[in-house]
Coordinates of C-alpha atoms and ligand atoms in Angstrom, one line a residue:
M18 CA 148.8 233.5 46.5
G19 CA 147.7 234.3 50.1
N20 CA 146.9 238.0 49.1
G21 CA 143.3 238.6 50.2
N22 CA 142.5 240.6 47.0
I23 CA 143.5 238.1 44.5
N24 CA 140.6 236.3 42.5
Y25 CA 141.4 232.8 41.4
C26 CA 139.7 231.1 38.7
H27 CA 139.1 227.6 37.5
E28 CA 141.9 225.8 35.8
E29 CA 142.0 224.7 32.2
N30 CA 140.6 221.1 31.7
E31 CA 139.2 221.1 35.2
V32 CA 136.1 218.9 35.6
R33 CA 133.5 221.3 37.3
T34 CA 131.5 220.3 40.1
L35 CA 128.8 222.6 39.2
I36 CA 127.9 224.8 36.3
W37 CA 125.4 227.7 36.6
D38 CA 124.1 229.3 33.3
R39 CA 121.7 231.6 34.8
A40 CA 118.8 229.4 33.8
S41 CA 119.7 226.0 35.2
L42 CA 122.3 224.4 37.4
K43 CA 124.4 221.4 36.2
L44 CA 125.7 218.9 38.7
I45 CA 128.3 216.4 38.0
D46 CA 126.6 213.1 39.3
Q47 CA 128.9 212.1 42.1
R48 CA 126.8 208.8 42.6
K49 CA 128.3 207.7 39.2
L50 CA 131.9 208.7 39.4
P51 CA 134.6 207.3 38.9
F52 CA 132.9 205.2 36.3
K53 CA 130.8 207.7 34.3
E54 CA 131.1 211.7 34.1
E55 CA 127.6 212.7 33.7
Y56 CA 125.7 215.8 34.8
V57 CA 122.5 216.2 36.2
V58 CA 120.5 219.2 35.1
C59 CA 118.3 221.1 37.7
N60 CA 115.8 223.5 36.4
T61 CA 113.8 224.1 39.7
C62 CA 114.7 224.5 43.4
R63 CA 112.9 221.3 44.2
E64 CA 115.4 219.4 41.6
V65 CA 118.3 221.1 43.5
A66 CA 116.8 220.0 46.8
G67 CA 116.4 216.5 45.5
A68 CA 120.0 216.4 44.1
I69 CA 121.4 217.3 47.6
S70 CA 119.4 214.7 49.5
D71 CA 120.2 212.0 47.0
M72 CA 124.0 213.0 47.0
V73 CA 124.3 213.9 43.5
V74 CA 126.2 216.8 45.2
R75 CA 127.8 216.3 48.5
G76 CA 130.5 217.9 50.7
A77 CA 129.7 220.8 52.9
P78 CA 130.8 223.8 51.0
A79 CA 129.4 222.3 47.6
I80 CA 126.0 221.7 49.4
G81 CA 126.0 225.2 50.5
V82 CA 126.9 226.8 47.0
T83 CA 124.4 224.4 45.4
A84 CA 121.6 225.5 47.7
G85 CA 122.3 229.2 46.9
Y86 CA 121.6 228.4 43.2
G87 CA 118.5 226.4 44.4
V88 CA 117.2 229.7 45.8
A89 CA 118.0 231.7 42.7
L90 CA 116.2 229.0 40.6
A91 CA 113.1 229.3 43.0
S92 CA 113.0 233.2 42.2
L93 CA 113.2 232.3 38.4
E94 CA 110.5 229.9 38.5
F95 CA 108.0 232.0 40.4
S96 CA 105.2 232.8 37.9
G97 CA 102.7 234.4 40.3
H98 CA 101.9 238.1 40.9
G99 CA 102.8 240.5 43.8
R100 CA 105.8 240.8 46.1
D101 CA 104.4 239.3 49.3
K102 CA 103.6 236.0 47.2
F103 CA 107.1 236.1 45.9
I104 CA 108.7 236.6 49.2
S105 CA 106.6 233.8 50.8
Y106 CA 107.5 231.4 47.7
I107 CA 111.2 232.2 48.2
K108 CA 111.0 231.5 52.1
D109 CA 109.2 228.3 51.4
S110 CA 111.8 227.2 48.9
I111 CA 114.5 228.2 51.5
K112 CA 112.7 225.8 54.1
V113 CA 112.7 223.0 51.6
L114 CA 116.4 223.5 50.9
S115 CA 117.2 223.7 54.6
K116 CA 115.5 220.1 55.2
T117 CA 117.9 218.3 52.7
R118 CA 120.8 217.5 55.0
P119 CA 121.2 218.5 58.7
T120 CA 124.9 218.3 59.6
A121 CA 126.9 220.7 57.3
V122 CA 126.4 224.1 58.7
N123 CA 127.5 225.7 55.2
L124 CA 124.0 224.8 53.9
F125 CA 122.3 227.0 56.6
W126 CA 125.0 229.7 56.3
V127 CA 124.3 230.1 52.7
L128 CA 120.6 230.0 53.0
G129 CA 121.0 232.8 55.7
R130 CA 122.8 234.9 53.2
M131 CA 120.2 234.3 50.4
E132 CA 117.4 235.3 52.9
K133 CA 119.3 238.4 54.1
V134 CA 119.4 239.5 50.2
L135 CA 115.5 239.0 50.2
D136 CA 115.2 240.9 53.4
C137 CA 117.1 243.9 52.0
S138 CA 115.2 244.0 48.8
K139 CA 112.0 245.5 50.2
N140 CA 111.9 248.5 48.0
L141 CA 113.1 246.8 44.8
K142 CA 111.1 245.3 41.9
L143 CA 110.7 241.5 41.6
D144 CA 113.1 241.3 38.6
E145 CA 115.7 243.2 40.5
I146 CA 115.4 241.1 43.5
K147 CA 115.7 238.0 41.1
I148 CA 118.9 239.5 39.8
N149 CA 120.3 240.1 43.3
L150 CA 119.7 236.5 44.5
A151 CA 121.4 235.1 41.5
K152 CA 124.2 237.5 42.0
E153 CA 124.6 236.6 45.6
A154 CA 124.7 232.8 44.7
E155 CA 127.3 233.5 42.1
K156 CA 129.3 235.5 44.6
I157 CA 129.2 232.6 47.2
E158 CA 130.6 230.3 44.4
R159 CA 133.4 232.7 43.6
Q160 CA 134.1 233.2 47.2
D161 CA 134.3 229.5 48.1
L162 CA 136.8 228.9 45.2
N163 CA 139.1 231.9 46.4
I164 CA 139.0 230.4 50.0
N165 CA 140.0 227.0 48.9
F166 CA 143.1 228.4 47.3
K167 CA 143.9 230.3 50.5
I168 CA 143.3 227.2 52.6
G169 CA 145.7 225.4 50.4
E170 CA 148.3 228.0 50.7
N171 CA 148.0 228.0 54.6
G172 CA 147.9 224.2 54.7
K173 CA 151.1 224.1 52.6
K174 CA 152.9 226.4 55.1
I175 CA 152.4 224.0 57.9
F176 CA 154.8 221.5 56.3
D177 CA 157.5 224.1 55.7
R178 CA 159.5 222.6 58.4
Y179 CA 159.4 219.1 56.8
K180 CA 162.6 218.4 55.1
N181 CA 161.4 215.1 53.3
K182 CA 158.4 214.5 51.0
I183 CA 155.4 213.6 53.1
K184 CA 152.8 210.8 53.3
I185 CA 149.3 212.1 54.1
L186 CA 146.2 210.2 55.0
T187 CA 142.7 211.6 54.1
H188 CA 139.3 210.4 54.7
C189 CA 136.1 211.0 52.6
N190 CA 136.2 213.6 50.0
A191 CA 137.2 217.3 50.8
G192 CA 138.3 218.0 47.2
A193 CA 137.1 220.0 44.2
L194 CA 133.9 217.8 44.2
A195 CA 133.1 218.8 47.8
T196 CA 133.5 222.6 47.0
S197 CA 133.3 225.0 44.0
G198 CA 136.8 223.8 43.1
Y199 CA 140.3 223.0 44.3
G200 CA 138.9 221.5 47.8
T201 CA 139.8 222.2 51.5
A202 CA 141.9 219.1 52.7
I203 CA 142.7 218.1 49.0
G204 CA 143.4 221.8 48.3
A205 CA 146.1 221.7 51.0
I206 CA 147.4 218.4 49.4
R207 CA 147.3 220.0 45.8
S208 CA 149.3 223.0 47.0
L209 CA 151.9 220.6 48.6
D210 CA 152.1 218.5 45.6
R211 CA 152.7 221.6 43.4
E212 CA 155.8 222.3 45.5
G213 CA 157.0 218.6 45.2
K214 CA 156.3 217.9 48.7
I215 CA 153.9 215.0 48.4
E216 CA 155.4 211.4 48.5
K217 CA 151.9 209.7 48.7
V218 CA 148.5 210.3 49.6
I219 CA 146.9 207.4 51.5
V220 CA 143.1 207.5 50.7
D221 CA 140.5 205.8 53.1
E222 CA 138.0 204.2 51.1
T223 CA 135.3 205.7 53.4
R224 CA 132.4 203.2 53.8
P225 CA 129.5 203.3 53.3
Y226 CA 129.3 205.8 50.6
L227 CA 133.2 205.4 49.3
Q228 CA 133.7 209.1 48.9
G229 CA 137.5 208.3 49.2
A230 CA 137.6 205.2 47.0
R231 CA 135.3 206.8 44.2
L232 CA 136.0 210.6 44.4
T233 CA 139.2 211.5 46.1
S234 CA 141.2 208.9 44.2
W235 CA 139.6 210.1 41.0
E236 CA 140.7 213.8 41.8
L237 CA 144.3 212.6 42.7
Y238 CA 144.4 210.4 39.6
K239 CA 143.4 213.2 37.2
E240 CA 145.9 215.5 38.9
K241 CA 148.7 212.9 38.7
I242 CA 149.2 213.0 42.6
P243 CA 150.6 209.6 43.8
F244 CA 148.1 207.8 45.9
H245 CA 146.9 204.3 47.1
I246 CA 143.7 203.5 48.4
I247 CA 143.1 201.4 51.6
T248 CA 140.0 200.1 53.3
D249 CA 139.0 202.1 56.3
N250 CA 140.2 199.3 58.8
M251 CA 143.8 199.4 57.4
A252 CA 144.6 202.9 58.6
G253 CA 146.0 201.9 62.1
Y254 CA 148.2 199.3 60.5
F255 CA 149.7 202.0 58.1
M256 CA 150.1 204.5 61.1
S257 CA 151.9 201.7 63.2
K258 CA 154.4 201.2 60.2
G259 CA 155.3 204.8 60.1
E260 CA 153.7 205.2 56.8
I261 CA 151.6 208.2 57.7
D262 CA 153.1 211.5 58.5
A263 CA 150.0 213.5 58.9
V264 CA 146.3 213.4 58.5
I265 CA 144.3 216.0 56.9
V266 CA 140.4 215.9 56.7
G267 CA 137.7 218.4 55.9
A268 CA 134.8 219.4 58.3
D269 CA 131.0 219.7 58.1
R270 CA 130.6 221.7 61.3
I271 CA 133.1 222.9 63.9
S272 CA 131.8 224.2 67.3
L273 CA 133.2 226.9 69.2
N274 CA 135.4 224.7 71.2
G275 CA 137.0 223.1 68.1
D276 CA 135.1 219.8 68.3
T277 CA 134.7 218.8 64.6
A278 CA 131.8 216.9 62.9
N279 CA 133.2 215.2 59.6
K280 CA 132.5 212.0 57.7
I281 CA 131.9 208.8 59.8
G282 CA 135.2 207.2 60.7
T283 CA 137.1 210.5 61.3
L284 CA 136.8 210.2 65.0
G285 CA 138.5 206.7 65.0
L286 CA 141.3 207.9 62.9
S287 CA 141.8 210.8 65.2
I288 CA 142.1 208.4 68.2
M289 CA 144.6 206.3 66.3
A290 CA 146.6 209.3 65.2
K291 CA 146.8 210.6 68.7
Y292 CA 148.0 207.2 69.9
Y293 CA 150.8 207.3 67.3
S294 CA 151.6 211.0 67.7
I295 CA 150.7 211.7 64.1
P296 CA 149.5 215.3 63.6
F297 CA 145.8 215.5 62.9
Y298 CA 144.6 218.5 60.8
I299 CA 141.2 219.8 59.8
A300 CA 141.0 222.1 56.8
A301 CA 137.8 224.1 56.5
P302 CA 136.5 227.6 55.6
I303 CA 135.5 230.0 58.4
S304 CA 132.0 229.5 57.4
T305 CA 132.1 225.9 58.7
I306 CA 132.6 227.1 62.2
D307 CA 129.2 227.3 64.0
T308 CA 130.1 229.8 66.8
S309 CA 126.5 229.4 68.1
I310 CA 127.2 226.0 69.6
E311 CA 129.7 225.5 72.4
S312 CA 130.6 221.9 71.8
G313 CA 130.3 218.9 69.4
K314 CA 127.5 217.4 71.4
Y315 CA 125.1 220.0 70.0
I316 CA 125.9 219.1 66.3
P317 CA 123.0 217.2 64.6
I318 CA 124.2 213.9 63.1
E319 CA 122.4 212.9 59.8
Q320 CA 121.2 209.2 60.0
R321 CA 121.1 208.1 56.4
G322 CA 119.1 205.2 54.7
E323 CA 120.0 201.5 55.5
N324 CA 120.6 200.5 51.9
E325 CA 123.9 202.6 51.9
V326 CA 125.2 200.0 54.5
R327 CA 123.4 197.0 53.0
E328 CA 124.7 197.6 49.5
V329 CA 128.0 198.3 47.8
M330 CA 127.5 200.1 44.5
G331 CA 123.9 198.5 44.1
T332 CA 125.1 195.0 45.1
K333 CA 123.4 193.7 48.2
I334 CA 125.9 192.2 50.9
I335 CA 123.6 192.3 54.0
P336 CA 120.1 190.6 53.8
E337 CA 117.0 192.8 54.7
Y338 CA 116.3 190.8 57.9
M339 CA 119.8 191.9 59.4
P340 CA 119.5 195.3 61.3
V341 CA 122.0 197.9 60.2
K342 CA 122.6 201.6 61.3
N343 CA 124.0 204.5 59.2
P344 CA 125.2 207.5 61.0
A345 CA 126.9 209.7 58.3
F346 CA 129.1 211.7 60.5
D347 CA 130.9 211.6 63.8
V348 CA 132.6 214.3 66.1
T349 CA 136.2 214.5 66.7
P350 CA 136.9 216.1 70.1
C351 CA 139.2 219.2 69.8
G352 CA 141.8 217.5 72.0
N353 CA 142.6 215.1 69.2
I354 CA 143.0 217.9 66.8
T355 CA 146.5 219.5 66.2
A356 CA 145.1 222.6 64.2
I357 CA 142.4 223.8 62.1
I358 CA 143.6 225.2 58.6
T359 CA 141.3 228.1 57.5
E360 CA 141.5 230.8 54.8
K361 CA 142.3 233.3 57.5
G362 CA 145.1 231.4 59.0
V363 CA 145.8 228.2 61.0
I364 CA 143.9 228.0 64.3
E365 CA 145.9 226.2 67.1
P366 CA 144.8 225.3 70.7
P367 CA 143.4 226.6 72.7
F368 CA 140.6 226.4 70.2
K369 CA 137.9 228.2 71.9
E370 CA 139.9 231.4 72.4
N371 CA 141.7 231.3 69.1
I372 CA 138.4 230.6 67.2
K373 CA 136.8 233.4 68.8
K374 CA 139.6 235.8 67.7
I375 CA 139.7 234.6 64.1
V376 CA 136.1 234.7 63.7
T377 CA 135.9 238.3 65.2
S378 CA 138.8 239.5 63.1
A379 CA 137.3 238.0 60.0
D380 CA 134.1 239.9 60.7
N381 CA 135.8 242.9 61.2
T382 CA 137.9 242.8 58.0
D383 CA 134.8 242.0 56.0
K384 CA 133.1 245.0 57.5
E385 CA 136.1 247.3 56.6
T386 CA 136.2 245.9 53.1
G387 CA 132.5 245.7 52.7
A388 CA 132.8 242.0 52.0
D389 CA 130.9 239.1 53.4
K390 CA 132.1 237.0 56.1
R391 CA 133.8 234.6 53.7
Ligands
MRU419 O1 128.2 212.9 53.3 P1 129.1 213.9 52.5 O2 129.8 213.2 51.4 O3 128.5 215.1 52.2 O4 130.2 214.2 53.7 C1 131.3 215.0 53.3 C2 132.4 215.1 54.3 O5 132.3 214.6 55.4 C3 133.5 216.0 54.0 O6 134.6 215.6 54.6 C4 133.2 217.4 54.5 O7 132.0 217.9 54.1 C5 134.2 218.5 54.0 S1 134.1 218.8 52.4 C6 135.3 219.9 52.0

């Protein structure tokens, strides 16, 4: 593992987040987990956009990969004539997809890649462009899986110096369900577990959407990694008792200075971790770094519907006449982050300088090898 040229593949019996069959995209319905393992079938780009907005699929890399297939589906469903009409149809579809969720930058990164394929296809026949769009989406999915294995390997190395088994707290779901497979933060945890280094994973339930309680725990249970679930307000207690050796979470967008947007509640965890001198790691692909923004204050934060707060799994707990708010993400300042684990290596402070270096070297390697940024 760790060799840039190795191609990883899905493991036997792995439950797949998304399945593309070149005519439709099947998504495991994450709204129903862990109680039901059902797939939603998307035959059109609009259905894909709906599935992203409605959280059938969620998690920054998975949203990006799904959107890539959304563009591929748009090209297949085009029944008009003429390349200009085709191109404007695809561009409109990209616009629709770009409106689904604002915070995870992977969505925009993938849509940019798909648009580039379109822009480079000026001299091709429509059928050839359609094939190229599907190929690009498939490549993005493959690359994402490879990246996650590498993040896992790099994450594992951080803990080489720990003699004993470790207790890791994670928030939200940054696992296979949030990616093409394996996961980022959960990828690191999987790699550590395979070396026998995990004593326990402490899973934050992650209100309001319960990605921790419903999704992360489901993945860990399936993989037989020891864990227990806590409500979000218990994390400080476990930290104060020495029950947490490190925190590892994923990211939706990282600005140039290292400020990191992730699921609401991550900021509070980082503050508590700093207070108790517990290392706080972000695990994310390079494509989650948005070098166009200097700091976290420019990251758009999605405000989601009130019902997610008013209800728990469809049961009302807050009456309509009581006001609620539902920001889906918060920004952890770079000063609270120990390091960012990426597929290209571990980025330590000073983040701005080191992020620039790793992003530039990633760009150069890709130019040399002819590969894309991932
Ligand atoms: O609202 P969600 O479920 O899409 O939020 C997901 C997260 O915040 C994840 O931690 C993040 O996307 C990283 S996933 C590898």
